[in-house]
Amino acid sequence: AIKLEEAAERCVNVLVSLIETKVNYLVQEAMIVIRDILRKYPNKYEHIIGTLCENLDTLDNTEAKACMIWIIGEYAERIDNAAELLENFLESFSEEQHAVQLQLLTATVKLFLKRPHLAQDMVKRVLALVTHETDSPDLRDRGYMYWRLLSTDAEAAKAIVCGHKPIIQDDTNQMEPKVLDELVSNLSNLA
């Protein structure tokens, strides 16, 4: 779907059917792929977000959780119960892996910037949690950065946190054939 735009629609349909099987590992891998599809084709396949949100209870893989949290944060203005979904993830914040914690922080800030009336208390709680109760300097520093941005200029924060993201590019065919041939011929020498 990322490399062949013509196949994207069919790929999305197959991924949705895999998610609907509710087989744990299939759901999780499909969510990871769908995150990349949503990044490659923004505003094109948003209709599947509801199906993704219905299958949150099957997530136990760190990358799949982080991907789903990214989707919730990125599309917070289109997901009616985004605050509730993030609250469910926040219940186990301290037990989550670092990548999930970073995504929860960013998604909560995005939700606050897009729908402040829903997330005002949540963002305060999350910022206090990451700045006072975490051992991770990356998480703490990002929390302080968001806190400073939000307290000084909310519009600048929105421009930075919710700003335009570059679309994923397929650069596999951008390598010169001569260089590619050389790399392939030396592939067996890697061991």
mmCIF file of C-alpha atoms in Angstrom, residues 75-83 109-120 158:
data_model
loop_
_atom_site.group_PDB
_atom_site.id
_atom_site.type_symbol
_atom_site.label_atom_id
_atom_site.label_comp_id
_atom_site.label_asym_id
_atom_site.label_seq_id
_atom_site.Cartn_x
_atom_site.Cartn_y
_atom_site.Cartn_z
ATOM 1 C CA TYR A 75 -7.244 12.129 14.648
ATOM 2 C CA ALA A 76 -8.459 13.309 18.068
ATOM 3 C CA GLU A 77 -10.853 15.846 16.584
ATOM 4 C CA ARG A 78 -12.571 13.103 14.571
ATOM 5 C CA ILE A 79 -12.795 10.460 17.310
ATOM 6 C CA ASP A 80 -15.719 11.263 19.602
ATOM 7 C CA ASN A 81 -14.394 9.289 22.562
ATOM 8 C CA ALA A 82 -10.689 10.101 22.124
ATOM 9 C CA ALA A 83 -10.365 11.325 25.718
ATOM 10 C CA VAL A 109 -1.099 17.178 24.310
ATOM 11 C CA LYS A 110 -2.568 16.870 20.793
ATOM 12 C CA LEU A 111 -5.989 16.111 22.229
ATOM 13 C CA PHE A 112 -5.709 19.168 24.485
ATOM 14 C CA LEU A 113 -4.684 21.393 21.583
ATOM 15 C CA LYS A 114 -7.496 20.123 19.352
ATOM 16 C CA ARG A 115 -10.250 19.802 21.986
ATOM 17 C CA PRO A 116 -9.161 21.716 25.105
ATOM 18 C CA HIS A 117 -12.481 21.366 26.923
ATOM 19 C CA LEU A 118 -12.107 17.566 26.979
ATOM 20 C CA ALA A 119 -8.484 17.238 27.977
ATOM 21 C CA GLN A 120 -7.623 20.113 30.299
ATOM 22 C CA LYS A 158 -0.392 23.848 18.137
#
